[in-house]
Structures are given as structure tokens and as C-alpha cells.
mmCIF file of C-alpha atoms and ligand atoms in Angstrom:
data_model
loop_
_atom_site.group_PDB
_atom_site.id
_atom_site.type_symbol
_atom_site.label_atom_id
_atom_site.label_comp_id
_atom_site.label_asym_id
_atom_site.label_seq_id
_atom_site.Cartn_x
_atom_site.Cartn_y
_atom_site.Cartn_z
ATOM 1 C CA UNK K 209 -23.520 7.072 -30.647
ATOM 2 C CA UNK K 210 -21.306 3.846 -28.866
ATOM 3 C CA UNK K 211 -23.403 1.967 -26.480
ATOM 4 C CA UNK K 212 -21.556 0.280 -23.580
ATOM 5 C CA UNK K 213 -19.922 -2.836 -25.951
ATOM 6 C CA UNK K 214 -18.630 -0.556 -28.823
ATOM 7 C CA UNK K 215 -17.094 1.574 -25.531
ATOM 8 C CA UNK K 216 -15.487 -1.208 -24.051
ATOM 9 C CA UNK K 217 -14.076 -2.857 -27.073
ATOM 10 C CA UNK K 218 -12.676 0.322 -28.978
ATOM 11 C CA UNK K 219 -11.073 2.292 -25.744
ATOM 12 C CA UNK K 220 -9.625 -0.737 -24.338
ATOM 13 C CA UNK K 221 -7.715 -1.749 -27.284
ATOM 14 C CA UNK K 222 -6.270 2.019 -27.542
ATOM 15 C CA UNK K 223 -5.703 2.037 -23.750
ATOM 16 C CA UNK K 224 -3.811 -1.445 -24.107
ATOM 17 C CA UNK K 225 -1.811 -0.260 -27.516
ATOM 18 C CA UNK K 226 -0.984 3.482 -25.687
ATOM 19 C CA UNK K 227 0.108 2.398 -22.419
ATOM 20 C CA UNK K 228 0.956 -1.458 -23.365
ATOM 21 C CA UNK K 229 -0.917 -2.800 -20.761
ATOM 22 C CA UNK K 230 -2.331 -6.269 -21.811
ATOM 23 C CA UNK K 231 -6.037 -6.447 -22.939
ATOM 24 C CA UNK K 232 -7.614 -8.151 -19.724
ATOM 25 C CA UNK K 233 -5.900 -4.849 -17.796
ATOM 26 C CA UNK K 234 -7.047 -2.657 -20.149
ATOM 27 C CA UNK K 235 -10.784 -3.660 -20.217
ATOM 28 C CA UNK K 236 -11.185 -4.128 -16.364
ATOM 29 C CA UNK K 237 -9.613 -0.357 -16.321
ATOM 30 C CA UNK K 238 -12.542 1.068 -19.011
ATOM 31 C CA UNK K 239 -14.876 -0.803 -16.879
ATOM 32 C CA UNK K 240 -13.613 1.111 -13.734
ATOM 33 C CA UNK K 241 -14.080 4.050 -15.962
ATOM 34 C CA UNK K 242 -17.747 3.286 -17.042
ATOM 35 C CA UNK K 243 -18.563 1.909 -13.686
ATOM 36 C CA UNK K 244 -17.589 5.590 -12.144
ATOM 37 C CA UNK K 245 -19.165 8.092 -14.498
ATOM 38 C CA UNK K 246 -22.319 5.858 -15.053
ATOM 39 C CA UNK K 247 -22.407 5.367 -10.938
ATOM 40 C CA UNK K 248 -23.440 1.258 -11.306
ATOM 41 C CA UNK K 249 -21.536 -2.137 -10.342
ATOM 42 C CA UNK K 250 -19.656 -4.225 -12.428
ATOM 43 C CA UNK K 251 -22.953 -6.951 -12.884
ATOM 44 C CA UNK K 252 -25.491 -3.551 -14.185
ATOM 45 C CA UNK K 253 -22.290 -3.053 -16.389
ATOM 46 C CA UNK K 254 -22.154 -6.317 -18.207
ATOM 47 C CA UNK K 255 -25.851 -6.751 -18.309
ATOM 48 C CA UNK K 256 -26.382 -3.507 -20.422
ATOM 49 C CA UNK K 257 -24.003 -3.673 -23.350
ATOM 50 C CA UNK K 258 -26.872 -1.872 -25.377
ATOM 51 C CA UNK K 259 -26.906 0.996 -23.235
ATOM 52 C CA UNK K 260 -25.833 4.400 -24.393
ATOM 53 C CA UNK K 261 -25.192 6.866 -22.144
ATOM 54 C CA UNK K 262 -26.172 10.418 -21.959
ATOM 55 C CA UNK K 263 -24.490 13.496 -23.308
ATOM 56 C CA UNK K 264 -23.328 14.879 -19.777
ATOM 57 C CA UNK K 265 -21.992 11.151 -18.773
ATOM 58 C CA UNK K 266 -20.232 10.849 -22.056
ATOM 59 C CA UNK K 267 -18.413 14.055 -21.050
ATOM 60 C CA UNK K 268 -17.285 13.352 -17.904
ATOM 61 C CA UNK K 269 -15.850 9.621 -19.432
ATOM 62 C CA UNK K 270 -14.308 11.118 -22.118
ATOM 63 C CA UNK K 271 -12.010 13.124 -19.558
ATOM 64 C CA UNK K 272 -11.447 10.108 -17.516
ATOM 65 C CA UNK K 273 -10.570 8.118 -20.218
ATOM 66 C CA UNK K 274 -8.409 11.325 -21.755
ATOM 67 C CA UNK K 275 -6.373 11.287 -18.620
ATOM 68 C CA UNK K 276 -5.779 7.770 -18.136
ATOM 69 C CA UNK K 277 -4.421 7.575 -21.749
ATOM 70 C CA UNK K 278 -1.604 10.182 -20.946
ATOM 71 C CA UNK K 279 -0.672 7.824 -17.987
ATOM 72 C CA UNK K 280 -2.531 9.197 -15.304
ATOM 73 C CA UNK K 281 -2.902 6.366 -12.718
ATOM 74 C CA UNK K 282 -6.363 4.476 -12.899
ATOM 75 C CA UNK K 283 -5.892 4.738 -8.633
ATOM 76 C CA UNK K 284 -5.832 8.199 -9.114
ATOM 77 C CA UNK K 285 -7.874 9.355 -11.331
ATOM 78 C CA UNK K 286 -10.696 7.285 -9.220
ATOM 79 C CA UNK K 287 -9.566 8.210 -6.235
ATOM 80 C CA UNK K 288 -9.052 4.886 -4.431
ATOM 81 C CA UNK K 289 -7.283 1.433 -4.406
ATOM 82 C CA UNK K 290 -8.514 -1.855 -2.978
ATOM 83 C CA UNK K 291 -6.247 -3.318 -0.631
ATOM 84 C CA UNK K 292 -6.440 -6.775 1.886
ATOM 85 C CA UNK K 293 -10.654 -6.344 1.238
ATOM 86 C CA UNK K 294 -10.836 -2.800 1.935
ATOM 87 C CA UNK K 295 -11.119 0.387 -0.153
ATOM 88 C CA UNK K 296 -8.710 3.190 0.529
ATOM 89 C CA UNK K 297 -8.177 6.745 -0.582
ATOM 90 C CA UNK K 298 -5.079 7.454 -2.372
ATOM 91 C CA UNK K 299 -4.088 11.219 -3.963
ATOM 92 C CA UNK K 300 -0.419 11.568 -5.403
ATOM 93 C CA UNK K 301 0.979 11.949 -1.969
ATOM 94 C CA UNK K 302 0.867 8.761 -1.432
ATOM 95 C CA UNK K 303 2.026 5.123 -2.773
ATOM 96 C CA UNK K 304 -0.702 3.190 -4.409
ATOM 97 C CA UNK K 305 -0.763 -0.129 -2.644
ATOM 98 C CA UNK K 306 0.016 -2.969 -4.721
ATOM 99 C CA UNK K 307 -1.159 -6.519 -4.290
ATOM 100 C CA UNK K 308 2.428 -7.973 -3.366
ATOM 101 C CA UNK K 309 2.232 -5.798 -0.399
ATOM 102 C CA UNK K 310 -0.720 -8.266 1.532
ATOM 103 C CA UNK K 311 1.948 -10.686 1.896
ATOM 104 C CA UNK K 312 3.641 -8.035 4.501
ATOM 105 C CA UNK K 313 0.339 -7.805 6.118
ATOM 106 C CA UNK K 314 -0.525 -11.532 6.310
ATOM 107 C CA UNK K 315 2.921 -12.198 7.753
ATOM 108 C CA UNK K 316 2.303 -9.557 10.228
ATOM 109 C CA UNK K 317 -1.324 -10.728 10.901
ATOM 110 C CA UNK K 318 1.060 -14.453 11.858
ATOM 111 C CA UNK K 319 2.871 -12.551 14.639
ATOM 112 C CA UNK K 320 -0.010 -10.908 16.338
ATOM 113 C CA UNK K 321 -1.352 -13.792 19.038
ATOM 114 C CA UNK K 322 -4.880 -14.029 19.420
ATOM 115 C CA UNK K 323 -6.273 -13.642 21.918
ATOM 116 C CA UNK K 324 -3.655 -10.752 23.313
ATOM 117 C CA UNK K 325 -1.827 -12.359 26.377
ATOM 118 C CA UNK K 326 -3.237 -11.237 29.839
ATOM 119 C CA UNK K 327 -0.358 -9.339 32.095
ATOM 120 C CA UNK K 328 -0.138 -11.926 34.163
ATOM 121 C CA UNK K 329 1.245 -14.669 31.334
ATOM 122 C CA UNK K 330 3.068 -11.693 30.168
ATOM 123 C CA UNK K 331 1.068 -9.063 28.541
ATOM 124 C CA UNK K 332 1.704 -5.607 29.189
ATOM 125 C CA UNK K 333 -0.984 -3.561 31.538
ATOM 126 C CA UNK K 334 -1.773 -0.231 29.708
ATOM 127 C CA UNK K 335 -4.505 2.591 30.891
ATOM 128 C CA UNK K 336 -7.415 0.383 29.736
ATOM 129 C CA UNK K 337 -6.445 -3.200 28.953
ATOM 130 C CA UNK K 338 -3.150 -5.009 27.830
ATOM 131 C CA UNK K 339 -1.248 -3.610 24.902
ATOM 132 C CA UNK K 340 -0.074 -5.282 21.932
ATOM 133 C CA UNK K 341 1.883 -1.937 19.692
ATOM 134 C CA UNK K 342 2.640 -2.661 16.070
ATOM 135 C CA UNK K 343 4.316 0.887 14.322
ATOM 136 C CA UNK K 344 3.784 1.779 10.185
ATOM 137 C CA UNK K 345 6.914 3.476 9.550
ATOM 138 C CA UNK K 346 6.110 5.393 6.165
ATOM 139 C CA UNK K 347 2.127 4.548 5.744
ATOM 140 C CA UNK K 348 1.687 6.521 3.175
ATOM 141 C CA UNK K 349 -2.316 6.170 2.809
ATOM 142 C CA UNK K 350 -2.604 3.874 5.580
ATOM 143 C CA UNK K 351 -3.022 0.601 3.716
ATOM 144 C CA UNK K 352 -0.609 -1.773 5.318
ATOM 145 C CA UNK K 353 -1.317 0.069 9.040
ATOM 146 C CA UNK K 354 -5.035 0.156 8.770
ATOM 147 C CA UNK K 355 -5.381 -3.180 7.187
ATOM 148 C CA UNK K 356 -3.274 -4.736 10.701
ATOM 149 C CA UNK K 357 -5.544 -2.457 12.598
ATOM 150 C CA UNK K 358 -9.055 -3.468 10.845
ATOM 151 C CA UNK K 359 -8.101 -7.435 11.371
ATOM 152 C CA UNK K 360 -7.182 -6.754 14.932
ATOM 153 C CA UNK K 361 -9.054 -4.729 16.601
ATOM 154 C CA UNK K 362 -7.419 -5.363 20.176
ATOM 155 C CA UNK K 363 -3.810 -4.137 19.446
ATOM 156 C CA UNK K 364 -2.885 -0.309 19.245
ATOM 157 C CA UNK K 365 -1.705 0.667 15.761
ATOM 158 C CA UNK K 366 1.078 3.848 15.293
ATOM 159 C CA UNK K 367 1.240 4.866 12.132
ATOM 160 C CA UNK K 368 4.258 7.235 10.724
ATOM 161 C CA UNK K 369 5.293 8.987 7.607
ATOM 162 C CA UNK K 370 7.653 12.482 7.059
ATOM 163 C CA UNK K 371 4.220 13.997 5.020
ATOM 164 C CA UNK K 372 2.033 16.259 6.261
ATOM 165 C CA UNK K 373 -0.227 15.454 3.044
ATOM 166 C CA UNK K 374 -0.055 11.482 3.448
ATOM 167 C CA UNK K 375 -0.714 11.672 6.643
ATOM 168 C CA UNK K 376 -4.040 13.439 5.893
ATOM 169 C CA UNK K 377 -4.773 10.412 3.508
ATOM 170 C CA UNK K 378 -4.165 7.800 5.946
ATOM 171 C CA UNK K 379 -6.229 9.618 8.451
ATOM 172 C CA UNK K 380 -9.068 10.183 6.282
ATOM 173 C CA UNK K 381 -9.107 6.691 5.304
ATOM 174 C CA UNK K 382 -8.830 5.243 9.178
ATOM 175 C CA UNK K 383 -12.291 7.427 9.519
ATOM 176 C CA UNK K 384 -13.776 6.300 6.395
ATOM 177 C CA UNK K 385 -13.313 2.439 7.956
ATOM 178 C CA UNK K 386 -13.982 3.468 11.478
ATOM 179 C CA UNK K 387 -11.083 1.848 12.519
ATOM 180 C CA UNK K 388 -10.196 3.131 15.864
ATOM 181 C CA UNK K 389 -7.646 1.479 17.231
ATOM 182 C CA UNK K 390 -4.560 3.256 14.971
ATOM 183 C CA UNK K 391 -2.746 6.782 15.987
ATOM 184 C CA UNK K 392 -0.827 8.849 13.486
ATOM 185 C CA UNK K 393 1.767 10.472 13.756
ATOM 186 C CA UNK K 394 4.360 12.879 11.675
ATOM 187 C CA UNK K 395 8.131 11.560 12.011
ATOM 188 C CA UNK K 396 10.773 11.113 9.439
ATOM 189 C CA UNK K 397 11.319 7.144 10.389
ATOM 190 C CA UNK K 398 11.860 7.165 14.331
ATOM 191 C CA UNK K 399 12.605 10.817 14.633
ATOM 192 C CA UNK K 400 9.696 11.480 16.080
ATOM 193 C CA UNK K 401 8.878 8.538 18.439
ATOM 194 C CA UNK K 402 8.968 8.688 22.243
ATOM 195 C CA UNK K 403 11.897 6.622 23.113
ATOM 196 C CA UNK K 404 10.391 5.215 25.826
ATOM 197 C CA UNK K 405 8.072 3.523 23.787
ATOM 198 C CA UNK K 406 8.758 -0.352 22.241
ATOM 199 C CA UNK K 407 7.012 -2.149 19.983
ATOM 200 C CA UNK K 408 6.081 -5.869 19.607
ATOM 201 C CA UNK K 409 5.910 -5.862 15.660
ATOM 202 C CA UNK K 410 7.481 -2.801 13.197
ATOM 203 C CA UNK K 411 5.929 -3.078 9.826
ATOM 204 C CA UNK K 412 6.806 -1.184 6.813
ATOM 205 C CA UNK K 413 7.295 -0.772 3.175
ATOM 206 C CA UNK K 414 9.821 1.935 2.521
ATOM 207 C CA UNK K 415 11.150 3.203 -0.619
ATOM 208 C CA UNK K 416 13.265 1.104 -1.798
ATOM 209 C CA UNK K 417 14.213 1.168 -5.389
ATOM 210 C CA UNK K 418 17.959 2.715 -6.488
ATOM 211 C CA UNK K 419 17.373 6.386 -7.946
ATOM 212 C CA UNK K 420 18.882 5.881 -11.116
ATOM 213 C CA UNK K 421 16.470 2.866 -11.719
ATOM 214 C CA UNK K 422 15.065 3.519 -15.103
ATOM 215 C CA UNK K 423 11.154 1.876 -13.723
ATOM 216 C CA UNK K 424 11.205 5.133 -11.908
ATOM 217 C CA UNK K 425 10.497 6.999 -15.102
ATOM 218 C CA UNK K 426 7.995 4.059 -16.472
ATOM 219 C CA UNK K 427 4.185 3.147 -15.890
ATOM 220 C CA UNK K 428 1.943 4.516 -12.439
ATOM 221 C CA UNK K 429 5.728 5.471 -10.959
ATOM 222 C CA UNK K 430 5.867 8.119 -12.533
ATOM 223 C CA UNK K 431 3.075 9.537 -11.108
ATOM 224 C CA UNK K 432 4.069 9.039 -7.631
ATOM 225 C CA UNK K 433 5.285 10.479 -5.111
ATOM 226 C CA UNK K 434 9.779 9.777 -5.414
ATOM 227 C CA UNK K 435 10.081 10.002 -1.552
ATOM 228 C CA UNK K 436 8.217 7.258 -1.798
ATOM 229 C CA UNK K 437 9.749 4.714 -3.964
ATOM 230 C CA UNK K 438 13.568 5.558 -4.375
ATOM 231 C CA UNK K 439 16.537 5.495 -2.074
ATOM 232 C CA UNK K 440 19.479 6.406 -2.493
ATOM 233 C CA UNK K 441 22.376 4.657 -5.175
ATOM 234 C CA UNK K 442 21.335 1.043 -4.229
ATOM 235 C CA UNK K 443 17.694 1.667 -3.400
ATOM 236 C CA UNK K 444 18.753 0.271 0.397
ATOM 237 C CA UNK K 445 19.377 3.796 2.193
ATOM 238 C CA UNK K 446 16.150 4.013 4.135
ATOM 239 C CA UNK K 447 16.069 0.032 4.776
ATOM 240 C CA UNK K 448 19.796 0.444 6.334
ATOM 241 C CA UNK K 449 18.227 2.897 8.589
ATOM 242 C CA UNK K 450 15.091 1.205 9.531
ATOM 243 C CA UNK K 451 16.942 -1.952 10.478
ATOM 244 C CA UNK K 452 19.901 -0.225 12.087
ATOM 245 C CA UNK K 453 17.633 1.824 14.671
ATOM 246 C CA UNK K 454 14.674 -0.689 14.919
ATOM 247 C CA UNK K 455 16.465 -2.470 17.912
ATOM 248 C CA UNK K 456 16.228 0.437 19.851
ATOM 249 C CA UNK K 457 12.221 0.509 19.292
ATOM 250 C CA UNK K 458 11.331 -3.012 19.870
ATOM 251 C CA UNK K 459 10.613 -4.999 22.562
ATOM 252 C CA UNK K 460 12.798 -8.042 23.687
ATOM 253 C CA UNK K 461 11.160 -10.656 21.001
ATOM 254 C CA UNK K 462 9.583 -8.089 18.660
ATOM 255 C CA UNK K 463 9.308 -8.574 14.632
ATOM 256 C CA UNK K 464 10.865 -6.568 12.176
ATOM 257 C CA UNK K 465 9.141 -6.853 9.287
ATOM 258 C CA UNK K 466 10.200 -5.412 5.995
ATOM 259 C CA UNK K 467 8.744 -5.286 1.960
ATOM 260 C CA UNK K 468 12.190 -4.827 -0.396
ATOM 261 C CA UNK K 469 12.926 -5.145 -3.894
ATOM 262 C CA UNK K 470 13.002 -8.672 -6.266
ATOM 263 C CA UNK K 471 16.686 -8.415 -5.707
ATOM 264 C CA UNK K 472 17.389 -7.481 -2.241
ATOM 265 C CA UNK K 473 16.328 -10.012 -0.089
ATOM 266 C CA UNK K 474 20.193 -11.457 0.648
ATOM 267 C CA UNK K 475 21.615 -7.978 1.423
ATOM 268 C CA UNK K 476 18.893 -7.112 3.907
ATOM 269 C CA UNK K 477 18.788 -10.534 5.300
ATOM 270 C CA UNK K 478 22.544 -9.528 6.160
ATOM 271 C CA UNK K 479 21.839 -6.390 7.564
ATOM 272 C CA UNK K 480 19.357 -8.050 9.999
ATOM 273 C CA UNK K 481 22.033 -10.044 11.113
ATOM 274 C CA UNK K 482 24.181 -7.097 11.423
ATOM 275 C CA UNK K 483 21.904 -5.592 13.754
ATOM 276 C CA UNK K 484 21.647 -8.584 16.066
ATOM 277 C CA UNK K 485 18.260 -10.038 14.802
ATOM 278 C CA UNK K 486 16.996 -13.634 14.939
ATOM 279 C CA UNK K 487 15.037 -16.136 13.609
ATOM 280 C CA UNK K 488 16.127 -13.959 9.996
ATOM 281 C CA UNK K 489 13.610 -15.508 6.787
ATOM 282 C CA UNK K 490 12.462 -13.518 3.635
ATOM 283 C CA UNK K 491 8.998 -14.746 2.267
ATOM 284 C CA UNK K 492 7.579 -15.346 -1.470
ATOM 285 C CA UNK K 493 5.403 -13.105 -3.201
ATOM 286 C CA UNK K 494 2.833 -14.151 -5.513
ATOM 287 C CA UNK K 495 5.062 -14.233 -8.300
ATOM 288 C CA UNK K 496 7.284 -16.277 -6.242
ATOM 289 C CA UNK K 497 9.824 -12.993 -5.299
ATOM 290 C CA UNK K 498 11.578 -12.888 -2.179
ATOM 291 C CA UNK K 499 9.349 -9.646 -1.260
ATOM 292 C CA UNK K 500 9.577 -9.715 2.875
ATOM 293 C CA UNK K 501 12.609 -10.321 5.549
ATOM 294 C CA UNK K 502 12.222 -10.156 8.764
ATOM 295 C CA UNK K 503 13.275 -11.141 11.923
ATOM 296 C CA UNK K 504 12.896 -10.690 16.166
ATOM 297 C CA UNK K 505 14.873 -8.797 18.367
HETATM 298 N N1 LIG U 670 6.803 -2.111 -5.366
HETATM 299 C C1 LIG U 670 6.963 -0.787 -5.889
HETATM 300 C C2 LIG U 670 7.318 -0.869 -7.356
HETATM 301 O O1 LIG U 670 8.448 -0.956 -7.743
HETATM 302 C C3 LIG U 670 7.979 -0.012 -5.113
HETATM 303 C C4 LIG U 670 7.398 0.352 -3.798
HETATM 304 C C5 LIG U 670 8.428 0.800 -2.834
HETATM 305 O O2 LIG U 670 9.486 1.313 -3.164
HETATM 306 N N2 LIG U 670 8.135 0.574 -1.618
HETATM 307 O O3 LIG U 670 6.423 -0.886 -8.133
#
């Protein structure tokens, strides 16, 4: 019988040499495993490498593990993904969020003032209070949306996609943080919006890599959901869109803010100046890739 240590050793090496994910990855992803099926935290975890666990446990690890090893996300097959501190749901309708993604958030979290303007130095009077209305276009679970929405609890939050079923997700998960302050709402981009209605800050992280782009058929991505990740010959057909209409939507000053591929930063730094935006920048990732552009109406 393999105690905890024999586990962790053996099944992350054939995890690592199966899916070529480097060793550190691969043991974090057995502990995730372990940590599941065995119901304890990462400290019980590392303090019991003796510890062998029970037939019925065993079981329900082995499948985990089985699936992971044929590619099966590790978001997945747990259920959830941490993102900007918080724990969302995520199913295969929906992106899992990535890390390079907080940088979106953070630079939308800069554009928010604090404390809201009152009407009367220009904030705008709604039913209860004064309104400050950031839109998700394509949320997919929610992250990027309910993150904004958790770290500002005064603004109003719309958040969009064209699925029924990620929709659900990104519900579910506004619940599960009873965050309040965020609306959903089913609409292919803008399609759906009330045209009387402008925003101070558009957010989003559309699909955005070319459909012939052979990482489409590699790692997680294959997993998830296509509407999701690819557009169109040059991966820049729903970006066009977003930035073509997004005028319409915002108010006089508001931010368009938008995640794009390691290589697209010029072209849609161009098509925000096509569409009559200012103050144009793209920001660095982590790994030091221009990852956001943006710019105000
Ligand atoms: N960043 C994702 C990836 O290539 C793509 C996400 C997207 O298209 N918005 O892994």
C-alpha cells in the first residue's frame, strides 16, 4: 500500500512525463488531487507523508488522477479555479481564468475612483445612490466581473456572455461570494444591451487566438470551450468588434479595457485609434507580454 510520499513522488513524475508539465506543476497538481479526495489542507498534507489512505479514498484518487493523465483539466476535474484571492466555479462552458488575466482587473481596479464622485462634482444620480457601471463582455464564469465587483462594492457590475450555460456559472459563483452588486445578462457582445445605457469602464477578455493556431489543439485548450478562445483567421474578429461598437456604449471619458494575445498589442492599439480613443497604452504581464490595451472615449 503507498502512503502519502510514495503517492506524491511516483504520480507526479508520470503526470509531469505524460502531460510534460514540469515537476513543481506536477506535484502541486497530485497535491490538489490528495487534498480533494482525502478532504484536508495543504499543511495536514505535508505533515502526514506516512499516511495511507483507505480503500474507498484510494478509489475515488485513482479516477482523479486517471482523468487528469488523459488531459482532463486539473480546474475541471476539481471543479474550481482561484482567481484575484477568490475561488470560482468553472465547468467546460467556461474559460478557466489564468493568472495573466489579474493584470486586466488591477488596471481596471486603477480606473474606478474611490470614493464614487457625488452628482454634484459629477457623479451620476441613479434610483438609490450615484452610479459608477463597469460591463464584462464575455464573463464566462464571472472571474474578471466578479473580482471588479467583490473589490468595489459601490459600483454596479453588468456582466455578458452569448451562453446560456456560462452564464449559469458566473451566476452561481456571484452567489457563492455574495457579491451583490453585479447583474447578468445573455447578449452576444452588445446585442443585447439597452442602448440607452453607457458605461464608465468596459472590461473584457474575448477570444482571441487565430483558429488555425495549433495551441488550440495543445494542453487545458483543448478542453475548453472554442467560442471561447479563437476568432476568426487572425484571432482579432471579436476584438475588431468590441472596439468598433464600444464608443457607442461608453460614457464621454470611459475606459476600454482589453486582454489580447503576446502578439497583438500594436494592431489593437491601432484599432483604438481607429475608433477615436485616447490616452491608447498596452500594459505588461507577468512575463513581461504586452497582455492589455486600452484607452478612453
Ligand atoms: N490566454 C488564453 C491562452 O491562450 C487565451 C484566452 C483567450 O482567448 N481569451 O491560453
Amino acid at each position: 500500500m503507498r502512503n502519502i510520499q510514495n503517492i506524491l513522488a511516483q504520480d507526479s513524475a508520470q503526470l509531469s512525463a505524460t502531460l510534460a508539465l514540469d515537476a513543481s506543476t506536477a506535484r502541486i497538481e497530485v497535491q490538489c488531487l490528495l487534498q480533494r479526495v482525502l478532504n484536508v489542507g495543504r499543511a495536514w498534507l505535508l505533515a502526514h507523508p506516512e499516511h495511507c489512505m483507505d480503500e474507498a479514498t484510494q478509489t475515488r484518487y485513482d479516477e482523479l488522477l486517471r482523468r487528469r493523465l488523459l488531459g482532463e483539466p486539473l480546474a475541471y476535474i476539481l471543479g474550481e479555479r482561484e482567481f484575484f484571492g477568490l475561488i470560482f466555479r468553472v465547468t467546460p462552458a467556461t474559460l478557466i481564468p489564468r493568472p495573466e488575466t489579474e493584470l486586466l482587473v488591477e488596471l481596471a481596479l486603477q480606473r474606478i475612483p474611490a470614493p464614487l464622485p457625488l452628482a454634484e462634482e459629477g457623479g451620476r444620480k441613479a434610483g438609490r445612490g450615484y452610479e459608477f457601471r463597469v460591463l464584462d463582455l464575455g464573463t464566462g464564469s464571472g472571474a474578471i466581473a466578479l473580482a471588479i465587483a467583490h473589490t468595489c462594492p459601490a459600483i454596479q457590475m453588468l456582466a455578458c456572455d452569448a451562453s446560456a450555460d456560462a452564464l449559469a456559472v458566473a451566476r452561481e459563483n456571484a452567489q457563492r461570494l455574495s457579491i451583490g452588486n453585479s447583474a447578468f445578462m445573455q447578449s452576444d457582445w452588445y446585442t443585447a444591451l439597452d442602448d440607452a445605457q453607457r458605461f464608465d469602464l468596459i472590461v473584457s477578455n474575448p477570444p482571441y487566438v487565430a483558429v488555425h493556431d495549433p495551441h488550440l489543439q495543445q494542453g487545458d485548450l483543448r478542453f475548453e470551450p472554442e467560442s471561447a478562445l479563437a476568432s476568426g483567421d487572425d484571432g482579432l474578429r471579436d476584438i475588431r468588434h468590441i472596439v468598433a461598437e464600444a464608443p457607442a456604449h461608453l460614457q464621454p471619458g470611459g475606459w476600454l479595457l482589453l486582454e489580447h494575445g503576446y502578439d497583438q498589442a500594436a494592431r489593437v492599439r491601432e484599432l483604438l485609434h481607429s475608433a477615436g480613443f485616447d490616452a491608447i497604452f498596452s500594459a505588461h504581464d507577468m512575463a513581461g507580454v504586452e497582455r492589455v490595451s486600452g484607452g478612453h472615449a
